[in-house]
PDB file of C-alpha atoms in Angstrom:
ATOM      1  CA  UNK Q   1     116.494 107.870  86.823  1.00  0.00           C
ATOM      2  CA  UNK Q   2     118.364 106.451  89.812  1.00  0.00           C
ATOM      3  CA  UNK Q   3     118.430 102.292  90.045  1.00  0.00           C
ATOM      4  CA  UNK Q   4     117.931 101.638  93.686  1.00  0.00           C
ATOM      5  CA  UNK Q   5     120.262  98.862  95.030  1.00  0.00           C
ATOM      6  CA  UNK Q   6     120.925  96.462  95.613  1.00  0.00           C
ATOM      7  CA  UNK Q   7     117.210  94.934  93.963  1.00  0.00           C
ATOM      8  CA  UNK Q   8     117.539  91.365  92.035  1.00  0.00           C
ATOM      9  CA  UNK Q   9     115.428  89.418  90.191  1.00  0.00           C
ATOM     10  CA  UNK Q  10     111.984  89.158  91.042  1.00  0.00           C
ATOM     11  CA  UNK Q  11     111.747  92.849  91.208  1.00  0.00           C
ATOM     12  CA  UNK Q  12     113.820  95.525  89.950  1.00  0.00           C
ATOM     13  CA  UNK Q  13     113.128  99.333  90.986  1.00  0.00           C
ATOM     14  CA  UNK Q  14     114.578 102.880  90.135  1.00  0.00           C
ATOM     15  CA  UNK Q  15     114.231 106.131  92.133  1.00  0.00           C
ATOM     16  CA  UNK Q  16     112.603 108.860  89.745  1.00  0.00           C
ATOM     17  CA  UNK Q  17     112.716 112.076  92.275  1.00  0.00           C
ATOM     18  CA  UNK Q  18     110.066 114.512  92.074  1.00  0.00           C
ATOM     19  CA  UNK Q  19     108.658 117.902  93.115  1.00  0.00           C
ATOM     20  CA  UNK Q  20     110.693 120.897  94.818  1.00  0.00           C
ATOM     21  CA  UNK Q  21     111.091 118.588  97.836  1.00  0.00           C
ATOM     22  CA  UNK Q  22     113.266 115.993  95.644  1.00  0.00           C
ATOM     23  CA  UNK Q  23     110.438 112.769  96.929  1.00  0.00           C
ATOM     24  CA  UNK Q  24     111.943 109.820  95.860  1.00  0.00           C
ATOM     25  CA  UNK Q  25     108.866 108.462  93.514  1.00  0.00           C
ATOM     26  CA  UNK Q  26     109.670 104.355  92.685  1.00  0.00           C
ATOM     27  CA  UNK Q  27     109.365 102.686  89.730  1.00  0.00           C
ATOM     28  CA  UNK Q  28     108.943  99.041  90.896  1.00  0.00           C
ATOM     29  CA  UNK Q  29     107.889  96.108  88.930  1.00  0.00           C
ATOM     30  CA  UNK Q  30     108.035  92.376  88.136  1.00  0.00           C
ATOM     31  CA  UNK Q  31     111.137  91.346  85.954  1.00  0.00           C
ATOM     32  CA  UNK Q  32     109.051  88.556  84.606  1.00  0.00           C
ATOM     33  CA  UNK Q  33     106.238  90.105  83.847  1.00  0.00           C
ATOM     34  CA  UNK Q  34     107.578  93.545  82.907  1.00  0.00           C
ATOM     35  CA  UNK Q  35     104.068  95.100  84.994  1.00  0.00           C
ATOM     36  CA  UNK Q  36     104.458  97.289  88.008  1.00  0.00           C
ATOM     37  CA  UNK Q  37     103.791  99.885  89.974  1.00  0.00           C
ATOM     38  CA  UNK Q  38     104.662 103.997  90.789  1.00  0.00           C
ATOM     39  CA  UNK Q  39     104.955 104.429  94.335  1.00  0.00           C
ATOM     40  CA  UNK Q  40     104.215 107.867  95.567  1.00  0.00           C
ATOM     41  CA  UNK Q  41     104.083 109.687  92.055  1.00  0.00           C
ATOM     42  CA  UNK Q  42     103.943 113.787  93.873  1.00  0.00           C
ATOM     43  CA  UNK Q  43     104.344 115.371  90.913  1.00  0.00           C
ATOM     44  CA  UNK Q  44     106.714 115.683  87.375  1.00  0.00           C
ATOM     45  CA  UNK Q  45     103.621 113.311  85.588  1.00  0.00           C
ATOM     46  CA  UNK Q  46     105.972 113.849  82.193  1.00  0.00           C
ATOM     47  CA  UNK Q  47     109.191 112.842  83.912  1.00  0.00           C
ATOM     48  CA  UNK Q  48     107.442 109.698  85.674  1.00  0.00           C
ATOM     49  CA  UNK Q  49     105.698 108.757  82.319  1.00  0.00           C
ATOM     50  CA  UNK Q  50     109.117 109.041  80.347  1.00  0.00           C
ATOM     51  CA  UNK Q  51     110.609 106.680  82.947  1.00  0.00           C
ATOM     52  CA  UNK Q  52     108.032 104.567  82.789  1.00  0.00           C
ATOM     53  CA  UNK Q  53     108.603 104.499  79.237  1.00  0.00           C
ATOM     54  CA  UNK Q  54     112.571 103.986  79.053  1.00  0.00           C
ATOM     55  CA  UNK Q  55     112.452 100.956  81.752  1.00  0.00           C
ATOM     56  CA  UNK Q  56     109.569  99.125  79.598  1.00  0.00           C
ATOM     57  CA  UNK Q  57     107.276  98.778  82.046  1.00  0.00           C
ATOM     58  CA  UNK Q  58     103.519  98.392  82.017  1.00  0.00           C
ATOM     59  CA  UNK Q  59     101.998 100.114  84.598  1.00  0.00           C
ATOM     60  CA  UNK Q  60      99.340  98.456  86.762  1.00  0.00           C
ATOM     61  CA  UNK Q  61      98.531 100.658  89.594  1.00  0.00           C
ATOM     62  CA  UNK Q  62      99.665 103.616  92.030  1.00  0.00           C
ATOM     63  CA  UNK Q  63     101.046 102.923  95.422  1.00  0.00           C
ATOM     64  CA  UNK Q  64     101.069 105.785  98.228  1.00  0.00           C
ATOM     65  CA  UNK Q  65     102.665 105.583 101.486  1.00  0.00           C
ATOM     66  CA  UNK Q  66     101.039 108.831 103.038  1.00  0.00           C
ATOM     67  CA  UNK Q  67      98.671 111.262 102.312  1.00  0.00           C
ATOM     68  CA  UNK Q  68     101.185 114.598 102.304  1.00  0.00           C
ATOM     69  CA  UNK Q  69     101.038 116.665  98.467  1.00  0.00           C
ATOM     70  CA  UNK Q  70     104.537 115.779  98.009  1.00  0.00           C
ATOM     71  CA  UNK Q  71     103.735 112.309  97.879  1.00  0.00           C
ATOM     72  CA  UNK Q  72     100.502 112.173  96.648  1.00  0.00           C
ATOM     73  CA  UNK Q  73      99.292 115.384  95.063  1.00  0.00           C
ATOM     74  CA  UNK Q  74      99.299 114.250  91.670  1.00  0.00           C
ATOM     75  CA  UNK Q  75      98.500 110.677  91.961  1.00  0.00           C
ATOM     76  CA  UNK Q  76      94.881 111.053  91.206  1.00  0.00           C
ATOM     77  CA  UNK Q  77      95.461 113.063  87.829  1.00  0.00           C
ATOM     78  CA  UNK Q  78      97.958 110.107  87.043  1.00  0.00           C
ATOM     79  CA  UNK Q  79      95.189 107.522  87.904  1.00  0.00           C
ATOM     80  CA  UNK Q  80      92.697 109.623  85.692  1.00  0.00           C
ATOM     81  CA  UNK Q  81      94.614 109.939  82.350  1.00  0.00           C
ATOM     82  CA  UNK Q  82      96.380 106.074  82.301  1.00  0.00           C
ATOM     83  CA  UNK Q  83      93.001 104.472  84.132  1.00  0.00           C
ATOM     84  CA  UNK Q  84      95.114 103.255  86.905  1.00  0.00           C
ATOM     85  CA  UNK Q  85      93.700 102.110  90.287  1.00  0.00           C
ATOM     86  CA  UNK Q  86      95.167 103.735  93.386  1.00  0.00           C
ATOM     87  CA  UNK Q  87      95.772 101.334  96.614  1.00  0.00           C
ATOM     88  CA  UNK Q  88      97.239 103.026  99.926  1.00  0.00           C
ATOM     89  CA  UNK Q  89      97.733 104.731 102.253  1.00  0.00           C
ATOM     90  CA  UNK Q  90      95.810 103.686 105.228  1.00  0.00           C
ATOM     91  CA  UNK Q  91      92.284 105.585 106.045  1.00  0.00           C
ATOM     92  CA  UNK Q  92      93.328 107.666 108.534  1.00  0.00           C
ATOM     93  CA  UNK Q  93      95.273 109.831 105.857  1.00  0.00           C
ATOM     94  CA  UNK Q  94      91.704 110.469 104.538  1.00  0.00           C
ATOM     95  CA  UNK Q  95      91.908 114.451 106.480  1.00  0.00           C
ATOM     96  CA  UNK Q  96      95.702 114.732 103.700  1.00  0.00           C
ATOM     97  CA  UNK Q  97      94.077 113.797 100.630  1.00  0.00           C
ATOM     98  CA  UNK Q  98      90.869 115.967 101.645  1.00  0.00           C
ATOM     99  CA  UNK Q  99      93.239 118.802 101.428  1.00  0.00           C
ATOM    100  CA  UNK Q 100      95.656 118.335  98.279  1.00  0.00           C
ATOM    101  CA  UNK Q 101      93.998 121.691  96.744  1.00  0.00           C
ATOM    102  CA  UNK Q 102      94.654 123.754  99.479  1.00  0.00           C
ATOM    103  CA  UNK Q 103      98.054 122.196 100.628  1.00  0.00           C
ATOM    104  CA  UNK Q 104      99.118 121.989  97.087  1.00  0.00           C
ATOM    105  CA  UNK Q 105      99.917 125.943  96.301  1.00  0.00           C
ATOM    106  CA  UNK Q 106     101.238 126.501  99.369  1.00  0.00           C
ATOM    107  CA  UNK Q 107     104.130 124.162  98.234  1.00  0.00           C
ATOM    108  CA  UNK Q 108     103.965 125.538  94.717  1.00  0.00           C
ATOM    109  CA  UNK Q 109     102.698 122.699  93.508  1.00  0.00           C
ATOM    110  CA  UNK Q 110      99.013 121.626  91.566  1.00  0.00           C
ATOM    111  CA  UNK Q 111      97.389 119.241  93.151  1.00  0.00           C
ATOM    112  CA  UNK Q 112      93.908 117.624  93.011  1.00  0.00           C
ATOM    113  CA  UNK Q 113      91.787 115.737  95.780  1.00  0.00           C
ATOM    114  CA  UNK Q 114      91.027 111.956  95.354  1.00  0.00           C
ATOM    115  CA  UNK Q 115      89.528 108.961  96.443  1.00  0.00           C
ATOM    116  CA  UNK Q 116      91.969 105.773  96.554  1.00  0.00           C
ATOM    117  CA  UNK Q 117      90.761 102.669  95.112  1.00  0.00           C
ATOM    118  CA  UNK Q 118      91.546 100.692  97.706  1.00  0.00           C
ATOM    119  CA  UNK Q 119      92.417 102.068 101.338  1.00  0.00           C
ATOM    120  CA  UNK Q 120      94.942  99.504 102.899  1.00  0.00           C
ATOM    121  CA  UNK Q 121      95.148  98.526 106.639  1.00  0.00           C
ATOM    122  CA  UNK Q 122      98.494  96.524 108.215  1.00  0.00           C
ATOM    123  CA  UNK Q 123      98.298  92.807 107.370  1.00  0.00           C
ATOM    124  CA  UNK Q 124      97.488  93.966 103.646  1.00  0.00           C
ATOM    125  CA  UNK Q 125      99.509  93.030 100.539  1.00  0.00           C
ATOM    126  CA  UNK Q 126      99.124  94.332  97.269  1.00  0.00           C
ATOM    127  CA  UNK Q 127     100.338  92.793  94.263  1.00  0.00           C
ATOM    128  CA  UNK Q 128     101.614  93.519  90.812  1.00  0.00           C
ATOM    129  CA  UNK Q 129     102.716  90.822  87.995  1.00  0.00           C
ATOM    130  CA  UNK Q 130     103.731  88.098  89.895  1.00  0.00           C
ATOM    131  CA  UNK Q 131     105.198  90.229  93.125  1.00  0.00           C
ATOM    132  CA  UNK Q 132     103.009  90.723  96.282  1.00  0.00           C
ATOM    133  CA  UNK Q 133     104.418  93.518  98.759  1.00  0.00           C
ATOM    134  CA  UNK Q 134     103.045  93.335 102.364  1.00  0.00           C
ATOM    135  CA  UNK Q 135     101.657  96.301 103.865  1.00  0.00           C
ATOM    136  CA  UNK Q 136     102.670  97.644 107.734  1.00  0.00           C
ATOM    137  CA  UNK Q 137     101.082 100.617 109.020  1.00  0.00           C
ATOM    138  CA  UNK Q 138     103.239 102.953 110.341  1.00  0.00           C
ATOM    139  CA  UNK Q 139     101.376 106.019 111.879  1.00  0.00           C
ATOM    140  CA  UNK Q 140     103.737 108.596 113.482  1.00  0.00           C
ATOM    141  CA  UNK Q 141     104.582 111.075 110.415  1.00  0.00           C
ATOM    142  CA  UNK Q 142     100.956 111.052 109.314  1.00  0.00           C
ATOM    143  CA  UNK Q 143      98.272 108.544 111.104  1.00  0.00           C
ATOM    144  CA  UNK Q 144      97.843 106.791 107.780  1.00  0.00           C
ATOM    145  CA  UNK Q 145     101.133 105.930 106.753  1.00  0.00           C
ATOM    146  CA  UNK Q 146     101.915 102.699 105.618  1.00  0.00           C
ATOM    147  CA  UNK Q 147     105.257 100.542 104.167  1.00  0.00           C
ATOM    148  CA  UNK Q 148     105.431  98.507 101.646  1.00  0.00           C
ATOM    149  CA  UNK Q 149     107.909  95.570 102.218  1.00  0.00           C
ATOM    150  CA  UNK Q 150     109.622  92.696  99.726  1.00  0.00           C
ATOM    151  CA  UNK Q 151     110.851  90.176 102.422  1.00  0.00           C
ATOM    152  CA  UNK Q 152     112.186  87.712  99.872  1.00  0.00           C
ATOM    153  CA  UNK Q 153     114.512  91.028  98.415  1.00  0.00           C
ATOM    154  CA  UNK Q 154     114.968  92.225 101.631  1.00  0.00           C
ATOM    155  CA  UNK Q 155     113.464  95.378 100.517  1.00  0.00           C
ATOM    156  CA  UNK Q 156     110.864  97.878 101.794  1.00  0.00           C
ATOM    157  CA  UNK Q 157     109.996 101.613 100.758  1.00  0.00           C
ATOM    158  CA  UNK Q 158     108.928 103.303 104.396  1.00  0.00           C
ATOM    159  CA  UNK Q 159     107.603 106.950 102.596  1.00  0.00           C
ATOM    160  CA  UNK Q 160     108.389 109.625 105.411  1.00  0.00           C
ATOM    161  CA  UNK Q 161     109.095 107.308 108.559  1.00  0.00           C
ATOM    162  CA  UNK Q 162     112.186 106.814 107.986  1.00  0.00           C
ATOM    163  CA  UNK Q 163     115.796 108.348 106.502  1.00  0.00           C
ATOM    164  CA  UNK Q 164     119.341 107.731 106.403  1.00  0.00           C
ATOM    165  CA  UNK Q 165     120.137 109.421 109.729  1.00  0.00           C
ATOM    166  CA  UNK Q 166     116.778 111.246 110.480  1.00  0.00           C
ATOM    167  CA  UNK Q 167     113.076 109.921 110.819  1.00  0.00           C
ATOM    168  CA  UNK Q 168     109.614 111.771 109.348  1.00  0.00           C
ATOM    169  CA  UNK Q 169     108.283 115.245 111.090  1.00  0.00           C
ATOM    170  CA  UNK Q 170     106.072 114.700 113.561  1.00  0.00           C
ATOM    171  CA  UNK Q 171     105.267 118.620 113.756  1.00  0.00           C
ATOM    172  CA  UNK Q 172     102.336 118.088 111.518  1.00  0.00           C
ATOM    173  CA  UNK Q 173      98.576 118.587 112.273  1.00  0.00           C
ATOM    174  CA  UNK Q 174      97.672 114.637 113.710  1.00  0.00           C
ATOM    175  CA  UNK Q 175     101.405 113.880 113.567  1.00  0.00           C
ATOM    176  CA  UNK Q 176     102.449 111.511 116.587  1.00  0.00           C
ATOM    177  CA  UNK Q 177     106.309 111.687 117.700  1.00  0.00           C
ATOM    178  CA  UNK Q 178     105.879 108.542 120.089  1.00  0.00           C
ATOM    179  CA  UNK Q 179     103.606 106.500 117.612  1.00  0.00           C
ATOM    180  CA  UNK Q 180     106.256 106.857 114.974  1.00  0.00           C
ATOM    181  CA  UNK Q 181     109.185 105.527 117.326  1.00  0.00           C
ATOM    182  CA  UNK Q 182     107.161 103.024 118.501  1.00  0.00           C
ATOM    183  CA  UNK Q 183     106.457 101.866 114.554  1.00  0.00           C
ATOM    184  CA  UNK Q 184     110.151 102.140 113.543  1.00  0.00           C
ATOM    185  CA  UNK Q 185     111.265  99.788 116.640  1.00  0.00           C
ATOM    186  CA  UNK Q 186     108.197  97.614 116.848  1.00  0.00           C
ATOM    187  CA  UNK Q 187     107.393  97.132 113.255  1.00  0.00           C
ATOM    188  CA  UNK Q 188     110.196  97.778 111.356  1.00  0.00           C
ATOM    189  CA  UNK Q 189     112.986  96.516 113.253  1.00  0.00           C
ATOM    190  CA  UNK Q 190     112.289  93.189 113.297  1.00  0.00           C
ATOM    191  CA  UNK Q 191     111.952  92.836 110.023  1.00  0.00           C
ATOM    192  CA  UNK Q 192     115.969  92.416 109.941  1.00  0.00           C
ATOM    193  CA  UNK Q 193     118.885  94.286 109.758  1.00  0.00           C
ATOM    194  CA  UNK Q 194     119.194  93.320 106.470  1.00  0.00           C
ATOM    195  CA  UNK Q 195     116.457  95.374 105.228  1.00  0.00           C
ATOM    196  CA  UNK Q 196     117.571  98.109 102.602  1.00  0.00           C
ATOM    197  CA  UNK Q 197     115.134 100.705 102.399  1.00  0.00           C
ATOM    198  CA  UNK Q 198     113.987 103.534 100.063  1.00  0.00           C
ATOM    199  CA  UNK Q 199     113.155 106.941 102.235  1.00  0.00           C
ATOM    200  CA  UNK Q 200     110.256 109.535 100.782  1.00  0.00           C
ATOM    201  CA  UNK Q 201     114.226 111.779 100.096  1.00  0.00           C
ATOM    202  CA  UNK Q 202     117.539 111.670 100.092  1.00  0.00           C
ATOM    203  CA  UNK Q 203     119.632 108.199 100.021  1.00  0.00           C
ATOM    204  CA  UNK Q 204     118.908 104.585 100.676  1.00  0.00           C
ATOM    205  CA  UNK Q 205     119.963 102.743 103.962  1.00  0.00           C
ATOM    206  CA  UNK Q 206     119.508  99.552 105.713  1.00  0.00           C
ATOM    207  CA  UNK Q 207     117.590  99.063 108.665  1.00  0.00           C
ATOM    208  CA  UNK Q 208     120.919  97.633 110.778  1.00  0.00           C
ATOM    209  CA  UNK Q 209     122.735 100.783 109.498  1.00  0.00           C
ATOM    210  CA  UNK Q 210     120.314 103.104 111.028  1.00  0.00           C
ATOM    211  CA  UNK Q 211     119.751 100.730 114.364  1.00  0.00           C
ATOM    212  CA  UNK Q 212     123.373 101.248 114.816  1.00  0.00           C
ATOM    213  CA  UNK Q 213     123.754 105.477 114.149  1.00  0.00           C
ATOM    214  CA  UNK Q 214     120.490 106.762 113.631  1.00  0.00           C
ATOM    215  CA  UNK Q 215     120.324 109.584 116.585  1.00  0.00           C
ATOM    216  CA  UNK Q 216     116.895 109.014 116.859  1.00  0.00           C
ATOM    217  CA  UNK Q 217     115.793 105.357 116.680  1.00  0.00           C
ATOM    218  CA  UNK Q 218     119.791 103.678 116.873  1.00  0.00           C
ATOM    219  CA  UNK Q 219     119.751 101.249 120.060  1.00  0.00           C
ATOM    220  CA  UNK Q 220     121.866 102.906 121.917  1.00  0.00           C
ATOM    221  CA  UNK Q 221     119.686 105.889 122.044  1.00  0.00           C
ATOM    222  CA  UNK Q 222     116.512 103.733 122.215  1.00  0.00           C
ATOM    223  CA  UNK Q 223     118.646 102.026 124.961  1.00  0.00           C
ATOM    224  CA  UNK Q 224     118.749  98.752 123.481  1.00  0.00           C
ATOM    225  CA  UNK Q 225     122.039  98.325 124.330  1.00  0.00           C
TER     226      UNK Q 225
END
């Protein structure tokens, strides 16, 4: 289990990586409350449960940012055997989750086909203990991708939209390369430089790190400079 950081008090989270493709699953909850949330559990149910257990959380619901297997393809199983609800992503990631069985051994990976709980649009929040998130679509990577931001922590979890140095494929079936720059700059950036975020793999970042030397959304390249 990897602490993401820096995240204080009214939320704490930790990275719990899962699959083959290392997808950076969060633990997130309420310090006060001890209740949260799993936030793109893929896969590794054991290894999220066991985290789950050894932070001393109570889990209240699932959170997904897209609808791709790595990210989702064992949510619904999850949901099933703790009777959790599932909230996210946006409809339009209806056509991923339609697919999990197929997808899913292609990738080596089990998956099973659900129905979310609760689809969520931009303008949403969802909520857990005492911490509401707020919800921005981001479509780009997949058309249903959404974010899940903190403002008060300066925190947000962006899924597959963005990375430290890179941003999401946009080679996929109903993947659009100019609707995801147009979500990082328009959406995300003004949110504040302060920002640190939590990518779908590999390391954290800020958002004012990545405006400044990202090679694909940075200012200069965006010509914002």
């Amino acid at each position: 289990m990897t602490t993401a950081s820096p995240i204080a008090s009214p939320i704490r989270a930790a990275i719990l990586p899962v699959t083959p493709f290392q997808q950076n699953c969060s633990l997130v909850w309420c310090t006060k409350t001890m209740r949260g949330v799993l936030v793109d559990p893929g896969g590794d149910l054991e290894k999220l449960k066991a985290g789950v257990a050894k932070a001393g959380v109570t889990l209240e619901k699932i959170l997904l940012t897209h609808g791709h297997a790595d990210h989702c393809g064992q949510a619904g199983m999850l949901a099933k055997e703790l009777g959790l609800p599932i909230e996210g992503p946006h409809e339009a990631d209806r056509f991923w989750i339609s697919r999990l069985d197929e997808d899913g051994p292609r990738f080596g990976m089990r998956c099973e086909v659900f129905e979310p709980t609760r689809w969520l649009e931009d303008g949403d929040t969802v909520s857990f203990g005492e911490v509401t998130l707020e919800v921005i679509h981001c479509p780009g990577h997949t058309p249903g991708h959404v974010v899940f931001v903190h403002k008060g922590q300066n925190f947000a979890w962006v899924g597959d939209v963005l990375f430290q140095g890179s941003i999401g494929r946009t080679d996929f079936p109903m993947s659009d390369h100019q609707s995801l720059l147009d979500a990082i700059t328009q959406k995300l950036w003004p949110l504040g430089d302060d920002i640190t975020f939590v990518p779908g793999h590999g390391p954290t970042s800020t958002f004012g790190r990545e405006r400044a030397s990202n090679p694909f959304v940075g200012d200069a390249v965006m010509g914002r400079q």
